[in-house]
GROMACS .gro file of C-alpha atoms in nm:
model
  168
    1GLN     CA    1  -0.204  -0.269   2.202
    2GLU     CA    2  -0.581  -0.327   2.194
    3ALA     CA    3  -0.637  -0.058   1.926
    4TYR     CA    4  -0.373  -0.221   1.705
    5HIS     CA    5  -0.539  -0.561   1.748
    6VAL     CA    6  -0.881  -0.419   1.651
    7PHE     CA    7  -0.732  -0.249   1.342
    8ILE     CA    8  -0.567  -0.574   1.228
    9LYS     CA    9  -0.886  -0.776   1.296
   10SER     CA   10  -1.081  -0.520   1.090
   11GLY     CA   11  -0.838  -0.576   0.801
   12LEU     CA   12  -0.889  -0.953   0.827
   13ASP     CA   13  -1.267  -0.912   0.826
   14LEU     CA   14  -1.255  -0.672   0.531
   15PHE     CA   15  -1.033  -0.890   0.312
   16LYS     CA   16  -1.132  -1.243   0.426
   17ASP     CA   17  -1.303  -1.332   0.096
   18HIS     CA   18  -0.987  -1.243  -0.098
   19ILE     CA   19  -0.721  -1.415   0.113
   20PRO     CA   20  -0.631  -1.777   0.033
   21HIS     CA   21  -0.788  -2.001   0.300
   22LYS     CA   22  -0.455  -2.140   0.423
   23ARG     CA   23  -0.308  -1.791   0.476
   24LEU     CA   24  -0.629  -1.659   0.636
   25LYS     CA   25  -0.625  -1.946   0.887
   26ARG     CA   26  -0.265  -1.864   0.985
   27LEU     CA   27  -0.334  -1.489   1.002
   28LYS     CA   28  -0.630  -1.544   1.237
   29LYS     CA   29  -0.398  -1.733   1.475
   30SER     CA   30  -0.134  -1.459   1.462
   31GLU     CA   31  -0.027  -1.251   1.755
   32THR     CA   32  -0.030  -0.873   1.722
   33TYR     CA   33   0.277  -0.652   1.750
   34THR     CA   34   0.272  -0.274   1.769
   35ARG     CA   35   0.607  -0.208   1.605
   36TRP     CA   36   0.832  -0.361   1.345
   37ARG     CA   37   0.999  -0.657   1.504
   38PRO     CA   38   1.000  -1.020   1.407
   39PRO     CA   39   0.768  -1.248   1.603
   40PRO     CA   40   0.938  -1.488   1.844
   41LYS     CA   41   1.077  -1.800   1.679
   42GLY     CA   42   0.805  -2.046   1.579
   43ARG     CA   43   0.515  -1.799   1.624
   44ASN     CA   44   0.302  -1.622   1.369
   45GLY     CA   45   0.273  -1.250   1.404
   46ILE     CA   46   0.140  -0.934   1.244
   47ALA     CA   47   0.307  -0.598   1.303
   48LEU     CA   48   0.122  -0.273   1.245
   49ASP     CA   49   0.311   0.042   1.153
   50CYS     CA   50   0.213   0.398   1.059
   51GLN     CA   51   0.442   0.624   0.859
   52VAL     CA   52   0.378   0.996   0.826
   53SER     CA   53   0.490   1.089   0.475
   54ILE     CA   54   0.549   1.420   0.305
   55ASN     CA   55   0.643   1.444  -0.062
   56THR     CA   56   0.821   1.766  -0.147
   57PRO     CA   57   0.672   2.044  -0.363
   58VAL     CA   58   0.696   1.974  -0.736
   59GLU     CA   59   0.921   2.175  -0.970
   60HIS     CA   60   0.827   1.987  -1.289
   61LEU     CA   61   0.562   1.730  -1.381
   62SER     CA   62   0.679   1.411  -1.207
   63THR     CA   63   0.576   1.117  -0.993
   64VAL     CA   64   0.713   1.008  -0.655
   65ARG     CA   65   0.667   0.641  -0.744
   66GLY     CA   66   0.542   0.477  -1.062
   67PRO     CA   67   0.389   0.129  -1.086
   68HIS     CA   68   0.540  -0.098  -0.822
   69LEU     CA   69   0.474  -0.390  -0.592
   70ASP     CA   70   0.504  -0.364  -0.214
   71HIS     CA   71   0.706  -0.622  -0.022
   72LEU     CA   72   0.522  -0.955  -0.027
   73SER     CA   73   0.526  -0.980   0.354
   74MET     CA   74   0.275  -0.692   0.358
   75PHE     CA   75  -0.069  -0.816   0.461
   76TYR     CA   76  -0.240  -0.487   0.375
   77ALA     CA   77  -0.166  -0.119   0.334
   78GLY     CA   78  -0.376   0.188   0.394
   79LEU     CA   79  -0.318   0.540   0.267
   80PHE     CA   80  -0.475   0.838   0.443
   81TYR     CA   81  -0.451   1.157   0.238
   82MET     CA   82  -0.421   1.496   0.411
   83ARG     CA   83  -0.436   1.739   0.120
   84ARG     CA   84  -0.433   2.109   0.204
   85ASP     CA   85  -0.747   2.306   0.115
   86GLU     CA   86  -0.545   2.557  -0.090
   87ASP     CA   87  -0.363   2.288  -0.292
   88ASP     CA   88  -0.522   2.307  -0.638
   89SER     CA   89  -0.254   2.105  -0.821
   90GLU     CA   90  -0.345   1.812  -1.042
   91GLY     CA   91  -0.215   1.456  -1.000
   92GLY     CA   92  -0.058   1.271  -0.709
   93ASN     CA   93  -0.341   1.018  -0.725
   94LEU     CA   94  -0.322   0.649  -0.637
   95GLU     CA   95  -0.324   0.441  -0.955
   96ILE     CA   96  -0.423   0.073  -0.955
   97PHE     CA   97  -0.300  -0.153  -1.234
   98LYS     CA   98  -0.383  -0.496  -1.366
   99ILE     CA   99  -0.142  -0.724  -1.544
  100THR     CA  100  -0.225  -0.762  -1.912
  101ALA     CA  101   0.056  -1.008  -1.987
  102LYS     CA  102  -0.050  -1.373  -1.996
  103SER     CA  103   0.189  -1.457  -1.714
  104HIS     CA  104   0.284  -1.266  -1.400
  105LYS     CA  105   0.638  -1.397  -1.459
  106TYR     CA  106   0.656  -1.170  -1.764
  107LEU     CA  107   0.678  -0.865  -1.538
  108LYS     CA  108   1.025  -0.730  -1.471
  109PHE     CA  109   1.108  -0.543  -1.151
  110ASP     CA  110   1.406  -0.337  -1.038
  111LYS     CA  111   1.560  -0.362  -0.689
  112SER     CA  112   1.293  -0.127  -0.548
  113ARG     CA  113   1.013  -0.353  -0.686
  114ARG     CA  114   0.921  -0.095  -0.954
  115VAL     CA  115   0.780  -0.243  -1.273
  116LYS     CA  116   1.036  -0.200  -1.552
  117ASN     CA  117   0.813  -0.310  -1.842
  118THR     CA  118   0.501  -0.101  -1.782
  119GLU     CA  119   0.359  -0.202  -2.124
  120ALA     CA  120   0.250  -0.524  -1.947
  121LEU     CA  121   0.011  -0.319  -1.730
  122GLU     CA  122  -0.323  -0.148  -1.773
  123LYS     CA  123  -0.448   0.122  -1.533
  124VAL     CA  124  -0.790   0.015  -1.404
  125GLU     CA  125  -0.858   0.266  -1.128
  126GLU     CA  126  -0.742   0.606  -1.007
  127ILE     CA  127  -0.822   0.728  -0.657
  128PRO     CA  128  -0.788   1.108  -0.630
  129TYR     CA  129  -0.544   1.262  -0.382
  130GLN     CA  130  -0.818   1.434  -0.176
  131LYS     CA  131  -0.837   1.555   0.182
  132ASN     CA  132  -0.959   1.293   0.434
  133THR     CA  133  -0.951   1.003   0.186
  134PHE     CA  134  -0.850   0.663   0.322
  135VAL     CA  135  -0.778   0.372   0.087
  136MET     CA  136  -0.686   0.017   0.191
  137PHE     CA  137  -0.564  -0.267  -0.028
  138LEU     CA  138  -0.453  -0.622   0.024
  139GLY     CA  139  -0.091  -0.709  -0.040
  140SER     CA  140  -0.037  -0.969  -0.313
  141LYS     CA  141   0.172  -1.043  -0.621
  142LYS     CA  142  -0.096  -0.868  -0.825
  143ALA     CA  143  -0.136  -0.553  -0.611
  144ILE     CA  144   0.052  -0.326  -0.848
  145HIS     CA  145  -0.003   0.043  -0.781
  146GLY     CA  146   0.167   0.377  -0.823
  147VAL     CA  147   0.125   0.753  -0.795
  148SER     CA  148   0.014   0.957  -1.096
  149PRO     CA  149   0.240   1.243  -1.211
  150ARG     CA  150   0.179   1.562  -1.015
  151ALA     CA  151   0.177   1.909  -1.170
  152VAL     CA  152   0.405   2.190  -1.055
  153THR     CA  153   0.301   2.310  -0.710
  154LYS     CA  154   0.448   2.479  -0.405
  155TYR     CA  155   0.251   2.241  -0.180
  156SER     CA  156   0.383   1.915  -0.041
  157ARG     CA  157   0.180   1.594  -0.073
  158ARG     CA  158   0.089   1.475   0.278
  159LEU     CA  159  -0.029   1.129   0.379
  160VAL     CA  160  -0.012   0.858   0.643
  161ASN     CA  161   0.084   0.508   0.531
  162VAL     CA  162  -0.065   0.232   0.751
  163ILE     CA  163   0.097  -0.108   0.701
  164ALA     CA  164   0.016  -0.449   0.845
  165LYS     CA  165   0.307  -0.685   0.786
  166SER     CA  166   0.281  -1.057   0.850
  167GLY     CA  167   0.572  -1.276   0.947
  168MET     CA  168   0.453  -1.548   0.709
   0.00000   0.00000   0.00000
Protein backbone atom coordinates (compact mmCIF):
# COMPACT_ATOMS: atom_id res chain seq x y z
CA GLN A 1 0.00 0.00 0.00
CA GLU A 2 2.83 2.41 0.84
CA ALA A 3 4.43 2.07 -2.63
CA TYR A 4 1.10 2.90 -4.27
CA HIS A 5 0.70 5.97 -2.06
CA VAL A 6 4.21 7.20 -2.96
CA PHE A 7 3.52 6.68 -6.69
CA ILE A 8 0.27 8.67 -6.49
CA LYS A 9 1.92 11.44 -4.42
CA SER A 10 4.69 11.62 -7.05
CA GLY A 11 2.03 12.12 -9.74
CA LEU A 12 0.46 14.94 -7.70
CA ASP A 13 3.83 16.63 -7.25
CA LEU A 14 4.68 16.26 -10.93
CA PHE A 15 1.40 17.69 -12.24
CA LYS A 16 0.47 20.17 -9.47
CA ASP A 17 1.03 23.25 -11.64
CA HIS A 18 -1.35 21.89 -14.29
CA ILE A 19 -4.26 20.72 -12.12
CA PRO A 20 -7.05 23.20 -11.32
CA HIS A 21 -6.63 24.34 -7.69
CA LYS A 22 -10.01 23.01 -6.56
CA ARG A 23 -9.31 19.52 -7.94
CA LEU A 24 -5.73 19.49 -6.60
CA LYS A 25 -7.01 20.32 -3.11
CA ARG A 26 -9.47 17.40 -3.25
CA LEU A 27 -6.86 15.02 -4.69
CA LYS A 28 -4.41 15.83 -1.87
CA LYS A 29 -7.09 14.84 0.67
CA SER A 30 -7.83 11.58 -1.15
CA GLU A 31 -7.28 8.15 0.27
CA THR A 32 -5.25 5.65 -1.74
CA TYR A 33 -6.60 2.35 -3.03
CA THR A 34 -4.51 -0.40 -4.58
CA ARG A 35 -7.13 -1.84 -6.89
CA TRP A 36 -10.14 -0.70 -8.85
CA ARG A 37 -12.94 -0.22 -6.40
CA PRO A 38 -15.01 2.81 -5.59
CA PRO A 39 -14.07 4.71 -2.44
CA PRO A 40 -16.51 4.38 0.46
CA LYS A 41 -19.53 6.66 0.21
CA GLY A 42 -18.70 10.29 0.93
CA ARG A 43 -14.90 9.84 0.70
CA ASN A 44 -12.46 10.90 -1.97
CA GLY A 45 -10.18 8.24 -3.32
CA ILE A 46 -7.56 7.46 -5.93
CA ALA A 47 -7.08 3.92 -7.23
CA LEU A 48 -3.85 2.86 -8.90
CA ASP A 49 -3.84 0.07 -11.46
CA CYS A 50 -1.22 -1.49 -13.74
CA GLN A 51 -2.15 -3.34 -16.91
CA VAL A 52 0.35 -5.49 -18.79
CA SER A 53 -0.50 -5.08 -22.47
CA ILE A 54 0.59 -6.93 -25.57
CA ASN A 55 -0.49 -5.84 -29.04
CA THR A 56 -0.34 -8.66 -31.57
CA PRO A 57 2.14 -8.83 -34.46
CA VAL A 58 1.14 -6.68 -37.44
CA GLU A 59 0.07 -8.18 -40.79
CA HIS A 60 -0.53 -4.85 -42.55
CA LEU A 61 0.20 -1.20 -41.72
CA SER A 62 -2.29 -0.37 -38.95
CA THR A 63 -2.76 1.23 -35.56
CA VAL A 64 -4.11 -0.30 -32.35
CA ARG A 65 -5.79 2.96 -31.38
CA GLY A 66 -6.00 6.28 -33.19
CA PRO A 67 -6.62 9.66 -31.54
CA HIS A 68 -8.80 9.24 -28.47
CA LEU A 69 -9.55 10.56 -25.01
CA ASP A 70 -9.22 8.43 -21.88
CA HIS A 71 -12.07 8.29 -19.38
CA LEU A 72 -12.33 11.64 -17.58
CA SER A 73 -12.05 9.99 -14.15
CA MET A 74 -8.41 9.23 -15.00
CA PHE A 75 -6.08 11.42 -12.94
CA TYR A 76 -2.98 10.38 -14.89
CA ALA A 77 -1.67 7.59 -17.06
CA GLY A 78 1.80 6.22 -17.57
CA LEU A 79 3.06 4.03 -20.39
CA PHE A 80 6.18 1.90 -19.94
CA TYR A 81 7.45 0.47 -23.23
CA MET A 82 9.22 -2.91 -23.32
CA ARG A 83 10.32 -3.17 -26.94
CA ARG A 84 12.38 -6.21 -27.90
CA ASP A 85 15.96 -5.55 -29.03
CA GLU A 86 15.38 -7.41 -32.31
CA ASP A 87 12.18 -5.49 -33.16
CA ASP A 88 13.21 -3.16 -36.00
CA SER A 89 9.68 -2.26 -37.13
CA GLU A 90 8.61 1.35 -37.57
CA GLY A 91 5.66 2.99 -35.81
CA GLY A 92 3.69 2.10 -32.70
CA ASN A 93 4.68 5.45 -31.19
CA LEU A 94 2.63 7.55 -28.77
CA GLU A 95 1.16 10.55 -30.59
CA ILE A 96 0.02 13.67 -28.74
CA PHE A 97 -2.55 15.96 -30.37
CA LYS A 98 -3.85 19.45 -29.81
CA ILE A 99 -7.30 20.65 -30.73
CA THR A 100 -7.23 23.10 -33.64
CA ALA A 101 -10.98 23.73 -33.65
CA LYS A 102 -12.07 26.92 -31.88
CA SER A 103 -14.20 24.93 -29.45
CA HIS A 104 -13.60 21.59 -27.74
CA LYS A 105 -17.33 20.95 -28.27
CA TYR A 106 -16.61 20.69 -32.00
CA LEU A 107 -14.90 17.34 -31.46
CA LYS A 108 -16.99 14.26 -32.08
CA PHE A 109 -16.31 10.98 -30.29
CA ASP A 110 -17.57 7.43 -30.76
CA LYS A 111 -18.58 5.16 -27.86
CA SER A 112 -14.92 4.22 -27.24
CA ARG A 113 -13.95 7.93 -26.93
CA ARG A 114 -12.11 7.85 -30.29
CA VAL A 115 -12.09 11.15 -32.16
CA LYS A 116 -14.33 10.83 -35.22
CA ASN A 117 -13.39 14.14 -36.87
CA THR A 118 -9.59 14.01 -36.77
CA GLU A 119 -9.35 17.08 -39.04
CA ALA A 120 -9.96 19.09 -35.84
CA LEU A 121 -6.61 17.87 -34.47
CA GLU A 122 -2.95 18.60 -35.05
CA LYS A 123 -0.18 16.20 -33.97
CA VAL A 124 2.25 18.13 -31.77
CA GLU A 125 4.49 15.39 -30.38
CA GLU A 126 5.48 11.80 -31.08
CA ILE A 127 7.21 9.70 -28.45
CA PRO A 128 9.00 6.70 -30.00
CA TYR A 129 8.08 3.16 -28.96
CA GLN A 130 11.53 2.39 -27.47
CA LYS A 131 12.75 -0.06 -24.87
CA ASN A 132 12.65 1.24 -21.26
CA THR A 133 10.74 4.42 -22.12
CA PHE A 134 8.23 5.67 -19.55
CA VAL A 135 5.80 8.47 -20.40
CA MET A 136 3.24 10.01 -18.03
CA PHE A 137 0.44 12.43 -18.85
CA LEU A 138 -2.34 14.12 -16.98
CA GLY A 139 -5.90 13.15 -17.76
CA SER A 140 -8.06 16.01 -19.05
CA LYS A 141 -10.57 16.90 -21.76
CA LYS A 142 -7.62 18.03 -23.88
CA ALA A 143 -5.34 14.98 -23.38
CA ILE A 144 -5.98 13.52 -26.81
CA HIS A 145 -3.46 10.87 -27.82
CA GLY A 146 -3.12 7.81 -29.99
CA VAL A 147 -0.72 5.24 -31.40
CA SER A 148 0.95 5.79 -34.76
CA PRO A 149 0.47 3.13 -37.46
CA ARG A 150 2.91 0.25 -37.10
CA ALA A 151 4.62 -1.47 -40.03
CA VAL A 152 4.36 -5.19 -40.70
CA THR A 153 6.27 -7.13 -38.06
CA LYS A 154 6.31 -10.55 -36.43
CA TYR A 155 6.93 -8.90 -33.03
CA SER A 156 4.24 -7.93 -30.55
CA ARG A 157 4.17 -4.44 -29.03
CA ARG A 158 4.70 -4.78 -25.27
CA LEU A 159 3.94 -2.19 -22.60
CA VAL A 160 2.65 -1.62 -19.09
CA ASN A 161 -0.16 0.90 -18.63
CA VAL A 162 -0.15 2.59 -15.20
CA ILE A 163 -3.38 4.40 -14.37
CA ALA A 164 -4.38 6.55 -11.41
CA LYS A 165 -8.14 6.99 -11.35
CA SER A 166 -9.85 9.46 -9.05
CA GLY A 167 -13.34 9.04 -7.70
CA MET A 168 -14.09 12.72 -8.34
